Coordinates of C-alpha atoms and ligand atoms in Angstrom, one line a residue:
X1 CA 0.0 0.0 0.0
X2 CA 1.2 3.5 -0.8
X3 CA 0.1 6.7 0.8
X4 CA -0.1 10.1 -0.8
X5 CA 0.7 12.6 1.9
X6 CA -0.1 16.3 1.8
X7 CA 2.7 18.7 2.5
X8 CA 3.7 22.3 2.3
X9 CA 6.8 23.7 0.6
X10 CA 10.0 24.9 2.3
X11 CA 11.7 27.9 0.7
X12 CA 15.3 26.9 1.4
X13 CA 15.8 23.7 -0.5
X14 CA 18.1 25.1 -3.2
X15 CA 21.0 22.7 -3.9
X16 CA 24.4 24.2 -3.7
X17 CA 27.8 23.3 -5.2
X18 CA 27.1 19.7 -4.2
X19 CA 23.5 18.9 -3.4
X20 CA 21.4 20.1 -0.5
X21 CA 23.3 20.6 2.7
X22 CA 21.8 21.8 6.0
X23 CA 22.1 21.1 9.7
X24 CA 20.5 17.9 10.8
X25 CA 17.7 19.7 12.8
X26 CA 16.7 21.4 9.5
X27 CA 16.4 18.0 7.8
X28 CA 14.5 16.7 10.8
X29 CA 11.6 19.2 10.3
X30 CA 8.3 17.6 9.3
X31 CA 8.4 16.4 5.7
X32 CA 11.7 18.2 4.9
X33 CA 13.4 15.1 3.6
X34 CA 10.2 13.8 1.9
X35 CA 9.7 17.1 0.1
X36 CA 13.2 17.2 -1.3
X37 CA 13.2 13.5 -2.4
X38 CA 9.8 13.9 -4.0
X39 CA 11.0 17.0 -5.8
X40 CA 13.9 15.0 -7.2
X41 CA 11.5 12.3 -8.5
X42 CA 9.1 15.0 -9.9
X43 CA 12.0 16.7 -11.8
X44 CA 13.2 13.6 -13.7
X45 CA 11.1 11.4 -16.0
X46 CA 11.2 7.8 -17.1
X47 CA 12.3 6.0 -14.0
X48 CA 9.3 3.6 -13.8
X49 CA 10.7 0.1 -13.2
X50 CA 14.3 1.4 -13.2
X51 CA 17.0 1.0 -10.7
X52 CA 18.0 3.6 -8.1
X53 CA 21.3 3.4 -6.1
X54 CA 21.1 4.7 -2.5
X55 CA 24.0 5.1 0.0
X56 CA 25.7 7.5 2.2
X57 CA 28.8 8.2 4.3
X58 CA 27.4 6.8 7.5
X59 CA 26.9 10.1 9.2
X60 CA 24.2 10.8 11.7
X61 CA 20.7 10.6 10.1
X62 CA 22.0 8.4 7.2
X63 CA 20.0 5.3 8.1
X64 CA 16.7 7.2 8.7
X65 CA 16.9 9.0 5.5
X66 CA 17.7 5.8 3.6
X67 CA 14.6 4.1 4.9
X68 CA 12.5 7.1 3.8
X69 CA 14.2 7.2 0.4
X70 CA 13.6 3.5 -0.2
X71 CA 9.9 3.7 0.7
X72 CA 9.4 6.8 -1.5
X73 CA 11.3 5.1 -4.4
X74 CA 8.9 2.2 -4.1
X75 CA 5.8 4.3 -4.0
X76 CA 7.0 6.4 -7.0
X77 CA 7.4 3.3 -9.2
X78 CA 11.1 2.5 -9.2
X79 CA 11.7 -1.2 -9.9
X80 CA 14.8 -1.8 -7.8
X81 CA 16.9 -0.1 -5.2
X82 CA 20.5 -1.0 -4.7
X83 CA 21.7 0.1 -1.3
X84 CA 25.1 -0.4 0.4
X85 CA 25.3 -2.6 3.5
X86 CA 24.6 -0.6 6.6
X87 CA 23.6 2.3 4.3
X88 CA 27.3 2.8 3.5
X89 CA 28.6 3.8 0.1
X90 CA 31.4 6.2 -0.5
X91 CA 30.5 8.8 -3.1
X92 CA 32.8 7.3 -5.8
X93 CA 31.5 3.8 -5.0
X94 CA 28.0 5.0 -5.5
X95 CA 29.0 6.5 -8.8
X96 CA 30.5 3.2 -9.8
X97 CA 27.4 1.2 -8.8
X98 CA 25.1 3.5 -10.8
X99 CA 27.3 3.0 -13.9
X100 CA 27.9 -0.7 -13.4
X101 CA 24.2 -1.5 -12.9
X102 CA 23.0 1.0 -15.6
X103 CA 20.9 2.6 -12.9
X104 CA 18.6 5.5 -13.6
X105 CA 20.3 7.5 -11.0
X106 CA 21.3 7.6 -7.3
X107 CA 20.7 9.4 -4.1
X108 CA 23.9 10.0 -2.2
X109 CA 23.6 11.1 1.5
X110 CA 26.5 13.1 2.6
X111 CA 27.8 16.5 3.7
X112 CA 31.3 15.5 2.5
X113 CA 34.0 17.0 4.7
X114 CA 31.6 18.8 7.1
X115 CA 31.2 17.5 10.6
X116 CA 28.4 15.1 11.5
X117 CA 26.2 14.5 14.5
X118 CA 22.7 15.5 15.8
X119 CA 23.6 19.2 15.6
X120 CA 25.9 19.0 12.6
X121 CA 25.6 18.7 8.9
X122 CA 23.7 16.4 6.6
X123 CA 23.1 16.4 2.8
X124 CA 21.2 14.9 0.0
X125 CA 22.6 14.8 -3.5
X126 CA 21.0 13.4 -6.7
X127 CA 23.2 11.7 -9.3
X128 CA 22.2 11.0 -12.8
X129 CA 22.6 7.9 -15.0
X130 CA 26.2 8.6 -15.9
X131 CA 27.0 8.3 -12.2
X132 CA 27.8 12.0 -11.7
X133 CA 26.1 14.8 -9.8
X134 CA 23.0 16.1 -11.5
X135 CA 23.8 19.1 -13.8
X136 CA 22.6 22.5 -13.0
X137 CA 19.4 22.3 -15.2
X138 CA 18.2 19.4 -13.1
X139 CA 19.2 20.8 -9.7
X140 CA 17.4 24.1 -10.7
X141 CA 14.3 22.1 -11.7
X142 CA 14.4 20.3 -8.3
X143 CA 14.6 23.6 -6.5
X144 CA 11.7 25.0 -8.4
X145 CA 9.7 22.0 -7.6
X146 CA 10.5 22.3 -3.9
X147 CA 8.9 25.7 -3.9
X148 CA 5.5 24.4 -5.0
X149 CA 5.3 20.8 -3.8
X150 CA 2.1 19.8 -2.2
X151 CA 2.2 16.0 -1.8
X152 CA 4.5 13.1 -1.8
X153 CA 4.2 9.4 -2.2
X154 CA 5.5 6.8 0.3
X155 CA 5.0 3.1 0.7
X156 CA 3.6 1.8 3.9
X157 CA 6.2 -0.9 4.1
X158 CA 8.4 -1.9 7.1
X159 CA 12.0 -0.8 7.3
X160 CA 14.6 -2.8 5.4
X161 CA 17.3 -4.6 7.3
X162 CA 20.2 -2.6 6.0
X163 CA 22.8 -4.7 7.7
X164 CA 22.1 -8.0 6.0
X165 CA 23.3 -8.5 2.4
X166 CA 20.4 -9.9 0.3
X167 CA 17.3 -9.2 -1.6
X168 CA 14.2 -7.8 0.0
X169 CA 10.9 -6.3 -0.9
X170 CA 9.6 -2.8 -0.2
X171 CA 6.0 -2.6 -1.6
X172 CA 6.3 -3.7 -5.2
X173 CA 10.0 -2.8 -5.4
X174 CA 13.0 -5.0 -5.0
X175 CA 15.7 -3.9 -2.6
X176 CA 19.2 -5.3 -2.9
X177 CA 21.5 -4.7 0.0
X178 CA 25.0 -5.1 -1.4
X179 CA 28.6 -5.3 -0.1
X180 CA 29.6 -1.6 0.1
X181 CA 33.2 -2.3 -0.9
X182 CA 33.6 -5.3 -3.2
X183 CA 32.6 -3.8 -6.6
X184 CA 34.7 -0.6 -6.0
X185 CA 37.7 -2.6 -4.9
X186 CA 37.5 -4.7 -8.1
X187 CA 37.3 -1.5 -10.1
X188 CA 40.5 -0.2 -8.5
X189 CA 42.2 -3.5 -9.1
X190 CA 41.3 -3.3 -12.8
X191 CA 42.9 0.2 -13.1
X192 CA 46.2 -0.1 -11.4
X193 CA 49.2 -2.4 -11.2
X194 CA 48.4 -4.1 -7.9
X195 CA 51.3 -6.5 -8.4
X196 CA 53.8 -3.7 -8.5
X197 CA 52.3 -1.9 -5.5
X198 CA 52.1 -5.2 -3.6
X199 CA 55.8 -5.9 -4.3
X200 CA 56.6 -2.4 -3.0
X201 CA 54.8 -3.0 0.2
X202 CA 56.4 -6.4 0.7
X203 CA 59.8 -4.7 0.1
X204 CA 59.2 -2.6 3.2
X205 CA 57.4 0.5 1.9
X206 CA 55.4 2.0 4.7
X207 CA 52.3 4.2 4.5
X208 CA 49.6 5.6 6.7
X209 CA 46.1 6.2 5.5
X210 CA 43.8 8.3 7.7
X211 CA 40.2 7.5 7.1
X212 CA 39.2 10.1 9.7
X213 CA 36.5 7.8 11.1
X214 CA 34.6 8.4 7.8
X215 CA 33.4 6.2 5.0
X216 CA 36.8 5.2 3.4
X217 CA 37.8 3.0 6.4
X218 CA 36.4 -0.3 5.2
X219 CA 37.5 0.5 1.6
X220 CA 41.1 1.2 2.7
X221 CA 41.3 -1.9 4.9
X222 CA 40.1 -4.1 2.0
X223 CA 42.2 -2.5 -0.7
X224 CA 45.4 -1.4 1.0
X225 CA 45.7 -4.1 3.7
X226 CA 44.0 -7.1 2.3
X227 CA 44.5 -6.8 -1.4
X228 CA 47.8 -5.0 -1.5
X229 CA 49.4 -6.4 1.6
X230 CA 50.2 -3.2 3.5
X231 CA 50.8 -3.9 7.1
X232 CA 47.8 -4.2 9.5
X233 CA 47.1 -0.7 10.9
X234 CA 48.0 1.1 7.7
X235 CA 44.4 2.4 7.6
X236 CA 43.9 4.5 10.7
X237 CA 40.6 5.7 12.2
X238 CA 39.1 3.1 9.9
X239 CA 35.8 2.6 11.6
X240 CA 33.1 5.0 10.3
X241 CA 31.4 6.8 13.1
X242 CA 28.1 8.8 12.8
X243 CA 29.9 11.9 14.3
X244 CA 33.4 11.1 12.8
X245 CA 34.7 10.9 16.3
X246 CA 33.8 14.6 16.8
X247 CA 36.2 15.8 14.2
X248 CA 35.9 17.5 10.8
X249 CA 36.5 14.7 8.3
X250 CA 38.3 17.2 6.0
X251 CA 41.7 15.9 4.8
X252 CA 43.6 19.2 4.9
X253 CA 46.6 20.5 6.8
X254 CA 44.3 21.8 9.6
X255 CA 42.1 18.8 10.2
X256 CA 44.7 16.1 9.4
X257 CA 47.4 17.9 11.3
X258 CA 48.5 14.7 13.1
X259 CA 49.2 13.1 9.8
X260 CA 51.1 16.1 8.5
X261 CA 53.2 16.2 11.6
X262 CA 54.0 12.5 11.4
X263 CA 55.0 12.9 7.7
X264 CA 57.3 15.8 8.5
X265 CA 59.0 13.9 11.4
X266 CA 62.2 11.9 11.4
X267 CA 60.5 8.5 11.5
X268 CA 57.9 9.3 8.9
X269 CA 56.6 6.5 6.7
X270 CA 57.2 6.7 3.0
X271 CA 53.7 7.9 2.1
X272 CA 50.8 9.5 3.9
X273 CA 47.2 10.0 2.7
X274 CA 43.7 10.8 4.0
X275 CA 40.2 11.0 2.6
X276 CA 37.1 12.9 3.6
X277 CA 33.6 12.1 5.0
X278 CA 32.3 10.6 1.8
X279 CA 35.6 9.4 0.3
X280 CA 35.8 11.7 -2.7
X281 CA 38.7 13.9 -1.5
X282 CA 42.3 13.1 -1.0
X283 CA 45.3 14.4 0.9
X284 CA 48.7 13.3 -0.3
X285 CA 51.8 13.8 1.8
X286 CA 55.1 12.3 1.0
X287 CA 57.9 11.9 3.6
X288 CA 58.8 15.6 4.1
X289 CA 56.5 17.1 1.5
X290 CA 52.8 18.0 1.3
X291 CA 51.6 17.9 -2.3
X292 CA 49.0 20.5 -3.0
X293 CA 46.0 19.2 -4.8
X294 CA 46.7 21.4 -7.8
X295 CA 50.3 20.0 -8.0
X296 CA 48.9 16.5 -7.4
X297 CA 46.6 16.8 -10.5
X298 CA 49.6 18.0 -12.6
X299 CA 51.9 15.2 -11.3
X300 CA 49.3 12.5 -11.7
X301 CA 48.5 13.7 -15.2
X302 CA 52.2 13.7 -16.2
X303 CA 52.7 10.2 -14.9
X304 CA 49.4 8.5 -15.4
X305 CA 50.7 6.4 -18.4
X306 CA 52.6 4.4 -15.8
X307 CA 49.3 2.9 -14.6
X308 CA 47.7 0.2 -16.8
X309 CA 44.4 2.0 -17.2
X310 CA 46.0 5.1 -18.7
X311 CA 49.0 3.6 -20.5
X312 CA 47.6 4.7 -23.9
X313 CA 47.7 8.3 -22.7
X314 CA 45.2 10.9 -21.6
X315 CA 42.6 12.4 -23.9
X316 CA 42.6 15.7 -22.0
X317 CA 42.7 17.3 -18.6
X318 CA 40.1 19.5 -16.9
X319 CA 40.5 21.6 -13.8
X320 CA 38.2 24.0 -11.9
X321 CA 39.0 27.7 -12.5
X322 CA 40.5 28.3 -9.0
X323 CA 42.8 25.3 -9.3
X324 CA 46.3 26.3 -10.2
X325 CA 47.6 26.2 -13.8
X326 CA 50.2 23.5 -13.0
X327 CA 48.2 20.9 -15.0
X328 CA 48.0 23.3 -18.0
X329 CA 51.7 23.0 -18.5
X330 CA 51.4 19.2 -18.5
X331 CA 48.6 19.3 -21.0
X332 CA 50.6 21.6 -23.2
X333 CA 53.6 19.3 -23.2
X334 CA 51.5 16.2 -23.9
X335 CA 49.7 18.1 -26.7
X336 CA 46.2 17.4 -25.2
X337 CA 43.2 19.5 -24.5
X338 CA 42.9 21.5 -21.3
X339 CA 39.5 22.7 -19.9
X340 CA 38.9 25.3 -17.2
X341 CA 35.5 24.8 -15.5
X342 CA 33.5 26.4 -12.7
X343 CA 33.9 25.0 -9.2
X344 CA 32.1 21.7 -8.5
X345 CA 32.5 18.2 -10.0
X346 CA 29.2 18.4 -11.9
X347 CA 30.9 20.5 -14.5
X348 CA 33.3 17.7 -15.5
X349 CA 30.6 15.2 -16.3
X350 CA 29.9 16.4 -19.9
X351 CA 33.6 16.6 -20.7
X352 CA 34.2 13.0 -19.4
X353 CA 31.1 11.7 -21.2
X354 CA 32.1 13.3 -24.4
X355 CA 35.6 11.7 -24.2
X356 CA 37.3 15.1 -24.2
X357 CA 39.2 14.5 -20.9
X358 CA 40.5 11.6 -18.9
X359 CA 41.6 13.3 -15.7
X360 CA 40.0 16.1 -13.7
X361 CA 40.9 17.9 -10.6
X362 CA 40.0 20.7 -8.1
X363 CA 42.2 22.6 -5.7
X364 CA 39.9 21.5 -2.9
X365 CA 41.5 18.0 -2.8
X366 CA 39.5 16.5 -5.5
X367 CA 41.0 14.4 -8.3
X368 CA 39.4 11.7 -10.4
X369 CA 39.2 10.2 -13.9
X370 CA 36.7 8.8 -16.4
X371 CA 36.5 5.5 -14.3
X372 CA 33.5 7.1 -12.4
X373 CA 31.8 10.5 -12.5
X374 CA 32.8 11.7 -9.1
X375 CA 36.1 12.7 -7.6
X376 CA 37.7 9.7 -5.9
X377 CA 40.0 9.9 -2.9
X378 CA 41.3 6.3 -2.9
X379 CA 41.7 6.4 -6.7
X380 CA 44.2 9.3 -6.3
X381 CA 46.0 7.5 -3.5
X382 CA 46.3 4.3 -5.6
X383 CA 47.5 6.2 -8.7
X384 CA 50.2 7.9 -6.6
X385 CA 51.2 4.5 -5.2
X386 CA 51.3 3.0 -8.7
X387 CA 53.5 5.9 -9.9
X388 CA 55.8 5.6 -6.9
X389 CA 56.1 1.9 -7.5
X390 CA 56.7 2.2 -11.2
X391 CA 59.3 5.0 -10.9
X392 CA 61.0 3.6 -7.8
X393 CA 61.3 7.2 -6.5
X394 CA 60.0 9.0 -3.4
X395 CA 57.2 11.6 -3.6
X396 CA 59.7 14.4 -2.8
X397 CA 61.9 13.3 -5.7
X398 CA 59.0 13.0 -8.1
X399 CA 57.7 16.5 -7.1
X400 CA 61.2 18.1 -7.3
X401 CA 61.8 16.7 -10.8
X402 CA 58.3 17.8 -11.9
X403 CA 58.9 21.4 -10.8
X404 CA 62.3 21.4 -12.4
X405 CA 60.8 20.4 -15.7
X406 CA 57.6 22.5 -15.6
X407 CA 58.2 25.2 -13.1
X408 CA 56.4 25.5 -9.8
X409 CA 53.0 27.1 -9.2
X410 CA 53.1 28.3 -5.6
X411 CA 49.5 28.0 -4.4
X412 CA 47.4 28.5 -1.4
X413 CA 43.7 29.0 -0.4
X414 CA 42.6 31.3 2.4
X415 CA 39.2 30.7 3.8
X416 CA 37.2 33.1 5.9
X417 CA 34.5 30.9 7.4
X418 CA 31.3 31.9 9.1
X419 CA 31.4 35.4 7.9
X420 CA 28.1 37.4 8.1
X421 CA 26.3 36.8 4.8
X422 CA 25.5 40.4 4.2
X423 CA 29.1 41.4 4.8
X424 CA 30.3 38.7 2.4
X425 CA 27.8 39.8 -0.3
X426 CA 28.9 43.4 0.2
X427 CA 32.5 42.4 -0.3
X428 CA 31.7 40.6 -3.6
X429 CA 29.4 43.4 -4.8
X430 CA 32.1 46.0 -4.2
X431 CA 34.7 43.9 -5.9
X432 CA 32.5 43.4 -9.0
X433 CA 32.0 47.1 -9.2
X434 CA 35.7 47.7 -9.1
X435 CA 36.5 45.1 -11.8
X436 CA 36.5 47.3 -14.9
X437 CA 38.9 49.8 -13.3
X438 CA 41.5 47.3 -12.1
X439 CA 43.4 46.4 -15.3
X440 CA 46.5 48.6 -15.7
X441 CA 46.6 49.6 -12.0
X442 CA 49.4 48.5 -9.7
X443 CA 48.6 47.0 -6.3
X444 CA 51.3 46.2 -3.7
X445 CA 53.8 46.4 -6.6
X446 CA 51.9 44.0 -8.8
X447 CA 50.5 45.2 -12.1
X448 CA 46.9 44.0 -12.9
X449 CA 46.8 42.5 -16.4
X450 CA 43.1 41.6 -16.4
X451 CA 40.1 41.1 -14.1
X452 CA 36.8 39.4 -14.7
X453 CA 33.9 37.5 -13.3
X454 CA 34.4 33.9 -14.6
X455 CA 31.7 32.6 -16.9
X456 CA 31.8 29.1 -18.5
X457 CA 30.5 28.0 -21.8
X458 CA 30.1 24.2 -21.7
X459 CA 31.6 23.0 -25.0
X460 CA 29.4 19.9 -25.0
X461 CA 25.9 21.1 -24.3
X462 CA 26.4 24.9 -25.0
X463 CA 25.1 26.0 -21.6
X464 CA 26.6 29.0 -19.9
X465 CA 27.3 29.3 -16.1
X466 CA 28.0 32.9 -15.0
X467 CA 29.1 34.5 -11.7
X468 CA 31.6 31.7 -11.0
X469 CA 34.2 33.7 -9.2
X470 CA 36.2 36.9 -9.6
X471 CA 39.7 36.5 -11.2
X472 CA 42.4 39.2 -10.9
X473 CA 45.4 38.3 -13.1
X474 CA 48.7 40.0 -12.7
X475 CA 51.5 40.4 -15.2
X476 CA 53.7 37.4 -15.1
X477 CA 50.9 34.9 -14.6
X478 CA 50.2 35.3 -10.9
X479 CA 46.6 35.7 -9.8
X480 CA 44.1 35.9 -7.0
X481 CA 40.6 34.5 -7.2
X482 CA 37.6 35.3 -4.9
X483 CA 34.4 33.4 -4.5
X484 CA 31.8 32.5 -1.9
X485 CA 31.4 28.9 -0.9
X486 CA 28.3 27.1 -2.1
X487 CA 28.6 24.2 0.4
X488 CA 28.7 25.9 3.8
X489 CA 25.8 25.8 6.2
X490 CA 26.6 28.7 8.6
X491 CA 26.8 32.2 7.3
X492 CA 29.1 32.7 4.3
X493 CA 32.6 31.4 3.6
X494 CA 34.9 33.6 1.5
X495 CA 37.5 31.7 -0.4
X496 CA 40.6 33.5 -1.7
X497 CA 42.8 31.5 -4.0
X498 CA 46.4 32.7 -4.5
X499 CA 48.8 31.5 -7.1
X500 CA 52.3 32.5 -8.4
X501 CA 54.2 30.8 -11.1
X502 CA 58.0 30.4 -10.5
X503 CA 60.0 28.9 -13.4
X504 CA 63.4 29.1 -11.7
X505 CA 64.4 25.8 -9.9
X506 CA 66.7 27.8 -7.7
X507 CA 63.6 29.4 -6.2
X508 CA 61.5 26.2 -5.7
X509 CA 62.3 25.8 -2.0
X510 CA 60.6 28.9 -0.6
X511 CA 57.9 28.4 2.1
X512 CA 54.5 28.8 0.3
X513 CA 53.0 31.6 2.3
X514 CA 56.2 33.5 2.0
X515 CA 56.4 33.0 -1.7
X516 CA 52.9 34.4 -2.0
X517 CA 53.1 37.2 0.5
X518 CA 52.9 40.1 -2.0
X519 CA 49.8 38.5 -3.6
X520 CA 48.2 37.9 -0.2
X521 CA 48.7 41.6 0.6
X522 CA 47.3 42.6 -2.8
X523 CA 44.2 40.4 -2.3
X524 CA 43.4 42.3 0.8
X525 CA 44.1 45.6 -0.8
X526 CA 41.8 44.8 -3.7
X527 CA 38.9 43.2 -1.8
X528 CA 39.2 45.1 1.5
X529 CA 38.8 41.7 3.3
X530 CA 39.6 43.0 6.7
X531 CA 37.3 45.9 6.4
X532 CA 34.3 43.9 5.1
X533 CA 34.7 40.8 7.3
X534 CA 36.4 42.3 10.4
X535 CA 38.8 39.3 10.2
X536 CA 42.5 40.1 10.5
X537 CA 43.4 36.6 9.3
X538 CA 41.8 33.6 7.5
X539 CA 40.2 30.8 9.6
X540 CA 41.8 28.1 7.4
X541 CA 44.8 28.2 5.2
X542 CA 45.3 25.2 2.9
Ligands
G1P601 C1 33.8 23.1 -2.2 C2 35.0 23.1 -3.0 C3 34.7 22.6 -4.4 C4 34.1 21.2 -4.3 C5 32.9 21.2 -3.4 C6 32.4 19.8 -3.1 O1 32.8 23.9 -2.7 O2 35.5 24.4 -3.1 O3 35.9 22.5 -5.2 O4 33.7 20.7 -5.5 O5 33.3 21.8 -2.1 O6 33.3 19.0 -2.5 P1 32.5 25.4 -2.2 O7 32.3 25.3 -0.8 O8 33.8 26.2 -2.5 O9 31.4 25.9 -3.0
ZN602 ZN1 33.5 14.8 -0.1

């Protein structure tokens, strides 16, 4: 039996950079989850009898939402739901399951790297049949639907036992509870030279992988320890917890500081890595060297041919606009296409589907390839391990040689979190007004070459996305970029991206913030950050 339940709209269900993210108590309001899920179903057509993949990162409210989503999928006419055991699926694993099973789409429950718990963050994201996040025209349609929704459909069926692998029934629909890890681990094994990596581990190579009590724990144990033979305990904080042990599952130098300190210490292992709440981000730290995500993209692209899946070469590379231009130099050398997209993985989907690019990356610790349609934390770790094994060199040596060959893009992001929304909007408005007057002026000794508000024309579907961040380019290739976060749940977050290109290897050993100091000062002078936000320093520097 299905029920049609009357409801009233909420006015704040606009998906951001990566789905709908709110505090748990917001999602717990009456019909809040139901309204959003029904709006998803109402905004897409043709799913009758089709398959829907459902899973999440295990955070607080994951299981409850999964039960609701299953019953609603049943009442709306889906034929089958595939759900990860315990409700667990990393974001890249969900993407893979959608593709492998030719599902109609998927519902991914996560707030990524944001904290979890009864008062913390939760999120619902809809992925389409290619396995990737729904494009803007669908997320906009979902939002429009949430504004007028007046009823939803739900099956009056009992909860599914999510902990038992097997096939169940919800109303007229089949529910398959599947192993969360196996298919994904098989995919990784098909891409990389597991024999070479296994030989490296058995030769004494040591690594630490910090799962941050988030979703990648079981994946890392299976792949790194069981399949690749890394020593027991290589995966740390490997049990997913609903509140991530009270930490931010954000693999950066602030929230993974223990790992960073270990990797900079005398007895550091050879390789350190971490992933975020839902397993799509990565942090790569070699012994004595943190590899920025922008550099990691460039270095992975330059060496990808060493892994079996990419031995024929890359079709092209894509990066988000704020990501450094390090990968551009690799694309140029390889003679392949380079695409600059707005922030957010959803913009890579068309390029990957059209076969224009093989590897994509974002400065926010996201890297991935055409194997799925999400960024993929463990994939990046395994590609690094494959490259280290194939070259027989340390991360620090690989990075040093890369910079010597291509030059170094010093890069950092300064975040001002929890800024008053009006203040942040005023800062961006003032900046936009200033844009036409900036070129030709000199700020803190740096001459502005050009300044604009980034707009993207998708070469595949011809759509345009405007207002994607303010770019100020200086003569010599340095730049600062300003944009407001689309994933935060409290106030506004101002992100300032700072980059300087240094071709001279004799100047490749400068501390990053020092190498960027004139640009940091120029960014404040141009945007009056202190004046608008009242903040003397950023809350997070990555
Ligand atoms: C942030 C990152 C962006 C990433 C997104 C989802 O979005 O900057 O690169 O795709 O999280 O992981 P933002 O908060 O900046 O809108
Ligand atoms: Zn994430």
